mmCIF file of C-alpha atoms and ligand atoms in Angstrom:
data_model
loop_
_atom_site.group_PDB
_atom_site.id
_atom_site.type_symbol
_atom_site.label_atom_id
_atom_site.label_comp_id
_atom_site.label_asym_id
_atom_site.label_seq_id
_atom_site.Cartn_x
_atom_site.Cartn_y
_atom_site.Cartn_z
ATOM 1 C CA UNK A 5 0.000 0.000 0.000
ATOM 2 C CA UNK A 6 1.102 3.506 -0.752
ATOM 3 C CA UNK A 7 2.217 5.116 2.429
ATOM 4 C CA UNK A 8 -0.451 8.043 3.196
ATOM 5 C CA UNK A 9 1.771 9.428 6.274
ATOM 6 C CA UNK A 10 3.144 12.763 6.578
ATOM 7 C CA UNK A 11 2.712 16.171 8.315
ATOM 8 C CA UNK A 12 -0.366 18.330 8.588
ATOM 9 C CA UNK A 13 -0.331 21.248 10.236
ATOM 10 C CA UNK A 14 2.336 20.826 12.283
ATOM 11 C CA UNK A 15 0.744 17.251 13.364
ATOM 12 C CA UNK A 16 2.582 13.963 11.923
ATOM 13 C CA UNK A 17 -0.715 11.864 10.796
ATOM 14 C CA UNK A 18 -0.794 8.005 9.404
ATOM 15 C CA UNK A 19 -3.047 9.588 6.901
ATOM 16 C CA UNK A 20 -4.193 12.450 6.017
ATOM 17 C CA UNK A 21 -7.986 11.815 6.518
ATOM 18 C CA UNK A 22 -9.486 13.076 9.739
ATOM 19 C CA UNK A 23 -12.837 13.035 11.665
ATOM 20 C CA UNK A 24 -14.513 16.696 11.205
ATOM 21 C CA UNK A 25 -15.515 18.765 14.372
ATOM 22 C CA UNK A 26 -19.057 18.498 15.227
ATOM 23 C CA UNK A 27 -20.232 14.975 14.420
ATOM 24 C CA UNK A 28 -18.706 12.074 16.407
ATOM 25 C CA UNK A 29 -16.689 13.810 18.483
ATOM 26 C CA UNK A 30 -19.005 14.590 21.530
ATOM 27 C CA UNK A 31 -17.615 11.494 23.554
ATOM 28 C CA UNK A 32 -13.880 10.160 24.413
ATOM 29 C CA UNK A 33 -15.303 6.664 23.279
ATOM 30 C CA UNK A 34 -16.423 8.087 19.791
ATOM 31 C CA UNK A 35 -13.012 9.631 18.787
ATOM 32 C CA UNK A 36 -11.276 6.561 19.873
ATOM 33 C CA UNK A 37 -13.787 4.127 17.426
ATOM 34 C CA UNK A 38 -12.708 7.098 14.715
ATOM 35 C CA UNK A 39 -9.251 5.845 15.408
ATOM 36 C CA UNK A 40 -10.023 2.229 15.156
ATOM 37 C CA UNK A 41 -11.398 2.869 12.024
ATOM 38 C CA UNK A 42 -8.536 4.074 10.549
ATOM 39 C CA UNK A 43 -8.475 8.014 10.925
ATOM 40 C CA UNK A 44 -5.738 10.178 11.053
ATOM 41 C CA UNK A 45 -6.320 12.533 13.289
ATOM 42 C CA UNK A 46 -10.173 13.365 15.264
ATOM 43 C CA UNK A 47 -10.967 16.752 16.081
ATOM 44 C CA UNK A 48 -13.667 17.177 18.924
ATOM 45 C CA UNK A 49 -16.869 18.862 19.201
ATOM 46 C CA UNK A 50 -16.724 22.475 19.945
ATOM 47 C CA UNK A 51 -16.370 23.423 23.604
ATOM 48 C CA UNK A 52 -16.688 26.797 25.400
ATOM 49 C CA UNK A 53 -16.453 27.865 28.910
ATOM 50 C CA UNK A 54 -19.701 27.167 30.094
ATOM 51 C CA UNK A 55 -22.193 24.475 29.527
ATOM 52 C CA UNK A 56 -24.820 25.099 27.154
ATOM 53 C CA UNK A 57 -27.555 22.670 25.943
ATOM 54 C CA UNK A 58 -27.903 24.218 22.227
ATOM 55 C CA UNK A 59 -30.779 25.116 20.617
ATOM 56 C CA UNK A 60 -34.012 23.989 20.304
ATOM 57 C CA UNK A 61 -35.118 21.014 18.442
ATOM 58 C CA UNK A 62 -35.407 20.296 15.420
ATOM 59 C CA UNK A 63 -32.100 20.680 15.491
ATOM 60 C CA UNK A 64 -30.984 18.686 12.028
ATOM 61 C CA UNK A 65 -32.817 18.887 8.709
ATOM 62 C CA UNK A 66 -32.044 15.525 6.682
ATOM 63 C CA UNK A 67 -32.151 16.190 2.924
ATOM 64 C CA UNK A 68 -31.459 14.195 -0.087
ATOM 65 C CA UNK A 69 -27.759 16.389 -0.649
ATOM 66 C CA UNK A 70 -27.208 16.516 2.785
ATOM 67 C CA UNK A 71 -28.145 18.182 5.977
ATOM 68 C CA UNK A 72 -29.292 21.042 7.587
ATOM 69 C CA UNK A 73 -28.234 21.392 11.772
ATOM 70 C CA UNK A 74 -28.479 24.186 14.396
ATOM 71 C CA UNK A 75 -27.393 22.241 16.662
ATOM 72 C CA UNK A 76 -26.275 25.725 18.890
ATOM 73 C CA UNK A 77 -23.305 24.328 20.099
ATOM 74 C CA UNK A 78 -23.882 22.638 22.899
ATOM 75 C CA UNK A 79 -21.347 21.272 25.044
ATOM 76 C CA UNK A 80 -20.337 20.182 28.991
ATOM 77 C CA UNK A 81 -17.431 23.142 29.125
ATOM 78 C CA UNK A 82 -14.297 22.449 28.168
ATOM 79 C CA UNK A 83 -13.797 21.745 32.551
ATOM 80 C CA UNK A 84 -15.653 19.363 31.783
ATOM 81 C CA UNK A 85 -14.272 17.841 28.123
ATOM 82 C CA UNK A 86 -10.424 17.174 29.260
ATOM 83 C CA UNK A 87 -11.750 13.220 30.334
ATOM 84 C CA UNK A 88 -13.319 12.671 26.800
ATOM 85 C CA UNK A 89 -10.107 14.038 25.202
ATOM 86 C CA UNK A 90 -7.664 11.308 27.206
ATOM 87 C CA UNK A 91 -10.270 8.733 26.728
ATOM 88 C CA UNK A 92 -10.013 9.958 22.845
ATOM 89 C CA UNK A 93 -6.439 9.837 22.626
ATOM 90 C CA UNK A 94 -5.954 5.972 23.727
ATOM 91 C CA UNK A 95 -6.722 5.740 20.248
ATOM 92 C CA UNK A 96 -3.241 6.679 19.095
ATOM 93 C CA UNK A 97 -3.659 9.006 16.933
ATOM 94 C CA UNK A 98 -3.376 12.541 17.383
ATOM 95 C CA UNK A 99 -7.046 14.656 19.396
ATOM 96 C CA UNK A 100 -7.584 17.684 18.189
ATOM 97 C CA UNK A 101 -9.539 20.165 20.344
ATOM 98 C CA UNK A 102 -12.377 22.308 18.609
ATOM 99 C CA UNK A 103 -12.659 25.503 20.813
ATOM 100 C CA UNK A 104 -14.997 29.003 20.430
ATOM 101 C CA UNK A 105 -15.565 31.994 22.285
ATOM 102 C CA UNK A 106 -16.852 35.268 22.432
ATOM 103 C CA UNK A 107 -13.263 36.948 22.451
ATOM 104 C CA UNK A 108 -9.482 36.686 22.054
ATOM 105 C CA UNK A 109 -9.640 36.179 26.192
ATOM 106 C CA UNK A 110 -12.119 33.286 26.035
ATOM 107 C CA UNK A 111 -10.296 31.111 23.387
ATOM 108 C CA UNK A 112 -7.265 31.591 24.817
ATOM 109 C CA UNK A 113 -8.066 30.976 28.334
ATOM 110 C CA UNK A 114 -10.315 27.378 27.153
ATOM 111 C CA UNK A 115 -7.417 26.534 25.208
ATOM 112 C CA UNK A 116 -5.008 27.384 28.500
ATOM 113 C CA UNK A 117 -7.242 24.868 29.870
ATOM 114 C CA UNK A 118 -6.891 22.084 28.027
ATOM 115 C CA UNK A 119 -4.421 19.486 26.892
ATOM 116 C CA UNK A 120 -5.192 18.303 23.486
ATOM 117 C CA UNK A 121 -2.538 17.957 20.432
ATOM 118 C CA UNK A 122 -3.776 20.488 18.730
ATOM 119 C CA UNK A 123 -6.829 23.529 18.762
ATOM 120 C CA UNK A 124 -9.203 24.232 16.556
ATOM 121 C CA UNK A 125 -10.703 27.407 16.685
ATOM 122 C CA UNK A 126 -14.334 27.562 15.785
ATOM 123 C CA UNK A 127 -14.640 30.822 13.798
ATOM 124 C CA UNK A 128 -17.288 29.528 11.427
ATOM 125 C CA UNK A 129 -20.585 28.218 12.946
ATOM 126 C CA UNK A 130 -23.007 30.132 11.137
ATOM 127 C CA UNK A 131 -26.126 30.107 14.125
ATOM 128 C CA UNK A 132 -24.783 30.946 17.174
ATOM 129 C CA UNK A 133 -25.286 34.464 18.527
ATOM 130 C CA UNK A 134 -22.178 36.090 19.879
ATOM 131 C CA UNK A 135 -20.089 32.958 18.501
ATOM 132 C CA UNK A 136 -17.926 31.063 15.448
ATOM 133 C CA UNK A 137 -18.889 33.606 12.141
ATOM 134 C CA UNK A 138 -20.207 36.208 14.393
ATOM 135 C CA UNK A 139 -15.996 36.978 15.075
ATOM 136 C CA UNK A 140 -15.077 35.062 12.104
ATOM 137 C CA UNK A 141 -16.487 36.967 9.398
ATOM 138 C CA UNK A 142 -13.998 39.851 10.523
ATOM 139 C CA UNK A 143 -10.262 39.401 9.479
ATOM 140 C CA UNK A 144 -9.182 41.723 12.717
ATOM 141 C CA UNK A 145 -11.098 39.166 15.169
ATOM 142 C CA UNK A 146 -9.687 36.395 13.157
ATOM 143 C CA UNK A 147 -6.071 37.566 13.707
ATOM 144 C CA UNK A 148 -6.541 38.598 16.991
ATOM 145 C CA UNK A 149 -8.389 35.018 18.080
ATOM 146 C CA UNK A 150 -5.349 33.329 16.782
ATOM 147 C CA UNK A 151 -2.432 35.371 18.010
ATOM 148 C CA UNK A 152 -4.211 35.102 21.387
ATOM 149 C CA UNK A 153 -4.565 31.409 21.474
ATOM 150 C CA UNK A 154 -0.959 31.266 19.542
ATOM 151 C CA UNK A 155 0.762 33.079 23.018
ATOM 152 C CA UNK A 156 -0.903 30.764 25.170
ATOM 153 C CA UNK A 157 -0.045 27.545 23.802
ATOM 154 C CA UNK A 158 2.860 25.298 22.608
ATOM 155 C CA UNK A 159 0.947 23.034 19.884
ATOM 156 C CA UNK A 160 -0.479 23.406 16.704
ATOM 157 C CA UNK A 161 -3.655 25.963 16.035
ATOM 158 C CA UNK A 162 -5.874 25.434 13.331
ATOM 159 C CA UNK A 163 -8.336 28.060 11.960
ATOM 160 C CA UNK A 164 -11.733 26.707 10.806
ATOM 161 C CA UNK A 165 -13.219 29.368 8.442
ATOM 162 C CA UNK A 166 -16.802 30.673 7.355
ATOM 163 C CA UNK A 167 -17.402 30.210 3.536
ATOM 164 C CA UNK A 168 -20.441 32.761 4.434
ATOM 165 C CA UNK A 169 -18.480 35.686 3.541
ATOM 166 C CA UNK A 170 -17.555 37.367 0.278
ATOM 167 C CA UNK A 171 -14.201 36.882 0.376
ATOM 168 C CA UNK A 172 -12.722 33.709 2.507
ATOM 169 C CA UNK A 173 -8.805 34.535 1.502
ATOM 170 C CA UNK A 174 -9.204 37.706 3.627
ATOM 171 C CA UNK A 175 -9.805 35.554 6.522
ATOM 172 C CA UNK A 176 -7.523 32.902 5.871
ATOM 173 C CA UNK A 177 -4.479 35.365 5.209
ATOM 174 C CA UNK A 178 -6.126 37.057 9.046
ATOM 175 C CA UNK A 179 -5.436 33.295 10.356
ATOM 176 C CA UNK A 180 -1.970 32.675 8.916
ATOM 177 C CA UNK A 181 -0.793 36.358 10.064
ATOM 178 C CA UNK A 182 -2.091 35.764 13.541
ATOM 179 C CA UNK A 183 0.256 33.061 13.616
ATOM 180 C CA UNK A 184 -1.605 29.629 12.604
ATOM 181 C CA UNK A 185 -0.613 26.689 11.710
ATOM 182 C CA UNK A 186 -3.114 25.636 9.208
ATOM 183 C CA UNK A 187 -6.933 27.045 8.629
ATOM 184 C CA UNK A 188 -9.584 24.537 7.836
ATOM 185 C CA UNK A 189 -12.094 25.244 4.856
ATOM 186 C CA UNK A 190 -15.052 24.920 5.159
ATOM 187 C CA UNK A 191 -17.509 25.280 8.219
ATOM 188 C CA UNK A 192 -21.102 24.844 6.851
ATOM 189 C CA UNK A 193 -23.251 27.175 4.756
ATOM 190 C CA UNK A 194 -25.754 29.429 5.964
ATOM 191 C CA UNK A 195 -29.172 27.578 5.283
ATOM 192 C CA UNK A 196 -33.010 27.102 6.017
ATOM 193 C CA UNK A 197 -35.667 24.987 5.296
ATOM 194 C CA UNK A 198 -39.690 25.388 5.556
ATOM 195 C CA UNK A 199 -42.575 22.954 6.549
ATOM 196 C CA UNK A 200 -44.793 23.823 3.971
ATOM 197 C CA UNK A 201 -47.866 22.547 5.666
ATOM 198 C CA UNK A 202 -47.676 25.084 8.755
ATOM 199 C CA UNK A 203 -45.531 27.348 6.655
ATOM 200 C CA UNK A 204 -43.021 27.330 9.958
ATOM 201 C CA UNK A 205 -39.229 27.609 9.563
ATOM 202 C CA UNK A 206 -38.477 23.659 10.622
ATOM 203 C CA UNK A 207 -35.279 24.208 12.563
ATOM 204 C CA UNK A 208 -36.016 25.683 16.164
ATOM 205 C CA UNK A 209 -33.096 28.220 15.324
ATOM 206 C CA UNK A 210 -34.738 28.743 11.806
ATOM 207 C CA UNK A 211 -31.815 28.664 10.147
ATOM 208 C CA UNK A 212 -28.178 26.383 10.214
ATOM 209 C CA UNK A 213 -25.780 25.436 8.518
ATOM 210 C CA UNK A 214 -25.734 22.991 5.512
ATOM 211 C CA UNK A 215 -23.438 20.106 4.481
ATOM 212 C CA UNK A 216 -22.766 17.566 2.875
ATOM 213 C CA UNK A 217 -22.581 16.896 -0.725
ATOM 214 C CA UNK A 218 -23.968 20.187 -1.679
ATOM 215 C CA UNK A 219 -21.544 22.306 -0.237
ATOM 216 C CA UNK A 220 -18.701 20.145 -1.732
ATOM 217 C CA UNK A 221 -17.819 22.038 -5.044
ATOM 218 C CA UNK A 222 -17.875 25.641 -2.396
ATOM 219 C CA UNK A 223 -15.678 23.493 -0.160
ATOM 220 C CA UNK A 224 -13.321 22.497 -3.163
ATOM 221 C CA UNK A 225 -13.181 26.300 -4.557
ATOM 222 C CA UNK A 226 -12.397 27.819 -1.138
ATOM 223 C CA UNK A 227 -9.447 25.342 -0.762
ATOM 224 C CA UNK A 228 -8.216 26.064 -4.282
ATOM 225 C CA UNK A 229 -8.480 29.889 -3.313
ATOM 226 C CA UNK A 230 -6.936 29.961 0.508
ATOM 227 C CA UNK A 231 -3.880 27.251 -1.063
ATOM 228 C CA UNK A 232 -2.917 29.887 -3.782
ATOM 229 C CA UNK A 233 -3.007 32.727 -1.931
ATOM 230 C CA UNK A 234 -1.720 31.220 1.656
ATOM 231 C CA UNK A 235 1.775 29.643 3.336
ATOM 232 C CA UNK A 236 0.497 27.747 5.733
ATOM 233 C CA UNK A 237 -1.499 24.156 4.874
ATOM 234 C CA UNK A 238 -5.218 24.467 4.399
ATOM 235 C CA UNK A 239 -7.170 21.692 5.200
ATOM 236 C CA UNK A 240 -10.461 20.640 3.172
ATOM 237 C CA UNK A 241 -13.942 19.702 4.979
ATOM 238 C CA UNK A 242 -17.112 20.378 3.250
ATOM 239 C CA UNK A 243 -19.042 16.967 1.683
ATOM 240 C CA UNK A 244 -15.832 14.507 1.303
ATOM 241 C CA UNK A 245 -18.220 11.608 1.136
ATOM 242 C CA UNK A 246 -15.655 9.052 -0.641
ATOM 243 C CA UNK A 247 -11.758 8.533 -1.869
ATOM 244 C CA UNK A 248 -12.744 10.616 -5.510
ATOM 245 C CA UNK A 249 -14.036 13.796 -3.086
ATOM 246 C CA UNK A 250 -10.610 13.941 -1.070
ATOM 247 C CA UNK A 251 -8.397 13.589 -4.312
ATOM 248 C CA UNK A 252 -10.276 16.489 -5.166
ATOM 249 C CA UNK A 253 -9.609 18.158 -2.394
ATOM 250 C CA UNK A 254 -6.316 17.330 -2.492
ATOM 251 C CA UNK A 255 -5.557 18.405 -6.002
ATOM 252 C CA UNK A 256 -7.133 21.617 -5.117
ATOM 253 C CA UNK A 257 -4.404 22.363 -2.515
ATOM 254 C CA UNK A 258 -5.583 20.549 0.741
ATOM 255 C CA UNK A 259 -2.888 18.857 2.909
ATOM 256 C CA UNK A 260 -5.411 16.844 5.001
ATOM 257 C CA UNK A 261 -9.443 16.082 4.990
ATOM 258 C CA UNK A 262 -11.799 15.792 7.275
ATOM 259 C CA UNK A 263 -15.500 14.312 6.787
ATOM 260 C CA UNK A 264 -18.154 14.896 8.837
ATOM 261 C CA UNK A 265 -21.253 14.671 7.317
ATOM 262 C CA UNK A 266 -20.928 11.085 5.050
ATOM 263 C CA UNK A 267 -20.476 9.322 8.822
ATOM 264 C CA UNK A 268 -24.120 8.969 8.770
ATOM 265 C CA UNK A 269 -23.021 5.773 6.803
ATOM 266 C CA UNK A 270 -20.988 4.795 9.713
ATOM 267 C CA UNK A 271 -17.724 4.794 10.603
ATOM 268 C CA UNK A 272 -16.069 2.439 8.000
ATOM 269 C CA UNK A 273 -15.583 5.625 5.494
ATOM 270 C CA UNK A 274 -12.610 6.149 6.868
ATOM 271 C CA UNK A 275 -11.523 2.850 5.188
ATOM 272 C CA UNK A 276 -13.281 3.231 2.080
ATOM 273 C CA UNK A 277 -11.249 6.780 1.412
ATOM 274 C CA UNK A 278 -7.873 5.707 2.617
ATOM 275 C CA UNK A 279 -8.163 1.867 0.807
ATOM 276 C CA UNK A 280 -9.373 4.441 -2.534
ATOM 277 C CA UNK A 281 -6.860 6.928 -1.914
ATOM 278 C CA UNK A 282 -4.193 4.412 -1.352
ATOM 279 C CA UNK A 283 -5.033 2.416 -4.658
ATOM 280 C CA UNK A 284 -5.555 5.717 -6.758
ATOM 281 C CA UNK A 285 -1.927 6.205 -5.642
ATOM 282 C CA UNK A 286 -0.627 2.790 -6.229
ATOM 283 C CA UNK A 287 -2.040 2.969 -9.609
ATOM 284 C CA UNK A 288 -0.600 6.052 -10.831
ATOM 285 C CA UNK A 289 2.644 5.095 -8.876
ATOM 286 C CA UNK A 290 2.404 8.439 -7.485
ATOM 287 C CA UNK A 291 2.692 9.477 -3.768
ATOM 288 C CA UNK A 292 0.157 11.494 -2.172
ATOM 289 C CA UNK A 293 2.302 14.557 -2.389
ATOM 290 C CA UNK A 294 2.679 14.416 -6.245
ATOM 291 C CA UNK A 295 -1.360 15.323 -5.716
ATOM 292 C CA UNK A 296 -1.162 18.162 -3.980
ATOM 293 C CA UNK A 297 -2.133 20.971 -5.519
ATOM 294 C CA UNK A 298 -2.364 19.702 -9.122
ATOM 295 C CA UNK A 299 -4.924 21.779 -10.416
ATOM 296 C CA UNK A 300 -3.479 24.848 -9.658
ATOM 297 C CA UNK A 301 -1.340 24.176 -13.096
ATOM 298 C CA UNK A 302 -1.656 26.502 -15.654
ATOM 299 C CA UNK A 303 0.142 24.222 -18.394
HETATM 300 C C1 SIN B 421 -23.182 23.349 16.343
HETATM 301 O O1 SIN B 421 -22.869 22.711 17.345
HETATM 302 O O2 SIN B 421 -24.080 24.161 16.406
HETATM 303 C C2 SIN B 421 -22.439 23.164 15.029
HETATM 304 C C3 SIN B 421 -21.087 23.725 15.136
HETATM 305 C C4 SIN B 421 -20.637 24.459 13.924
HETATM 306 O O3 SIN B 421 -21.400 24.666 12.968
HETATM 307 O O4 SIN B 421 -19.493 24.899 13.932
#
C-alpha cells in the first residue's frame, strides 16, 4: 500500500484523513472508534467555557444532498471535556480540540485549559449568537483570536473558516498572520428549510448550517483559493463523502481532509477513502504529495 503518512499542520498523521468537528466527536469513546477505524487525526466537538444545551429542536434537517443542523453548540465546558479528550487519545492518533468563544480572552483561556494535540478554533458556525462567524467573518477578530490562542499555547492551532463571507482569503491570510498553523475550509453554509404545511421555519433556530454533498464544489473552490493565496497548509472539509471527493480536495491544494457529514453511513468511510486513496496512488505510482495541488497548473 502507498504510504499516506506525513505532516499536517504541524501534526505527523498516518493519513491524512481526519474526523470533522461536530459529528462524532461529543464522547472520548467516539473519537477513539474514529481511530479504530482508521483516521488520522479526530478533532472534537466544539467546547466553550460554560455548559450550554444548544438550541431547540429540530435541530438537524435531513435532505437528499445533505443536511441542515443548528445544533447551537452545545457542550459540557471544556472543565468538563479534558476526560473525553484522554479517553479519545488511547486511540493513538493525534485529538484535536475544537474551541470558540466570544473573544481573544475566552479562546485563549479554554485553550489554557486544556491538553489536546492540537486547537481548533471555531470561527465559522453560522447560528450561534455572539459565537464562530459572528468573530469570524472579521479578518481583525480572526487575527486577533489566533495570536491570542498562539501566546498561550505550545501546539499546533488550526483556523476553521466561514465560507459565508464574500471573500474567505481575507480571513484565511487574518489566520496565517495571527500566527496559525493551518486554517480549515469549510464550516457549513448558511441555510433554512420550511414545513410547507404550517408554513413554519423547521429548525427551532430557523436557520443552520448545511453540508454535505452540496456544499462540496464551495468546499473544493475555497481550498483552491486559501492554497494559492496562503503559506500555511489548508485543510479541506465540506461533503468529502468518498476517496474521488478527497483527491479532489487534495488536487485543489488541501494537505489533510476531514469528513463529517458522510459518517451517517458509519464509521467504516474512513476505510473506504484511505483503501481508494491508497489504490488511486498505487495505480498512478504516485505518492500522495505528487497530488497536492495539481490543479493549480496553468500548463
Ligand atoms: C453546532 O454545534 O451548532 C455546530 C457547530 C458548527 O457549525 O461549527
Amino acid at each position: 500500500m502507498s504510504s499516506l503518512a506525513g505532516e499536517v499542520g504541524g501534526l505527523i498523521l498516518e493519513n491524512p484523513v481526519m474526523l470533522a468537528a461536530g459529528i462524532l466527536g461529543t464522547t472520548g469513546a467516539s473519537l477513539r472508534r474514529a481511530a479504530m477505524a482508521g483516521a488520522g487525526a479526530v478533532v472534537t466537538k466544539s467546547v466553550g467555557s460554560i455548559p450550554r444545551d444548544g438550541h431547540p429542536g429540530p435541530t438537524v434537517v435531513p435532505l437528499d444532498i445533505g443536511l441542515i443542523n443548528a445544533m447551537g453548540l452545545p457542550n459540557p465546558s471544556y472543565r468538563e471535556f479534558q476526560e473525553e479528550i484522554d479517553i479519545g487519545k488511547t486511540g493513538g492518533i493525534p485529538v484535536v480540540a475544537s474551541i470558540f468563544g466570544a473573544d481573544p480572552d475566552e479562546f485563549a483561556s479554554i485553550a489554557s485549559g486544556l491538553t489536546a494535540d492540537a486547537f481548533e478554533l471555531n470561527l465559522s458556525c453560522p447560528h450561534a449568537e455572539k459565537y464562530g462567524a459572528e468573530l469570524g467573518r472579521y479578518p481583525e477578530a480572526v487575527q486577533s483570536v489566533t495570536k491570542a490562542v498562539k501566546a498561550r499555547v505550545r501546539v499546533p492551532v488550526w483556523v476553521k473558516l466561514t465560507p459565508n463571507t464574500a471573500d474567505i482569503v481575507e480571513l484565511g491570510l487574518a489566520a496565517q498572520d495571527g500566527g496559525a498553523d493551518a486554517v480549515v475550509a469549510i464550516n457549513t453554509l448558511k441555510a433554512m428549510a420550511i414545513d410547507i404545511e404550517s408554513g413554519y421555519p423547521i429548525l427551532g433556530n430557523r436557520f443552520g448550517g448545511l453540508s454535505g454533498p452540496a456544499i462540496k464544489p464551495v468546499a473544493v473552490r475555497c481550498v483552491y483559493d486559501l492554497s494559492s493565496a496562503l503559506d500555511i497548509p489548508v485543510i479541506g472539509a465540506g461533503g468529502v463523502s468518498c476517496f474521488v471527493d478527497a483527491i479532489e480536495m487534495i488536487m485543489a491544494g488541501a494537505s489533510g481532509v476531514q469528513i463529517g457529514t458522510a459518517l451517517q453511513r458509519g464509521y467504516g468511510v474512513f476505510g473506504e477513502i484511505i483503501e481508494g486513496l491508497s489504490a488511486y496512488l498505487e495505480r498512478r505510482s504516485m505518492r500522495l504529495s505528487d497530488l497536492r495541488g495539481l490543479a493549480m497548473r496553468r500548463t
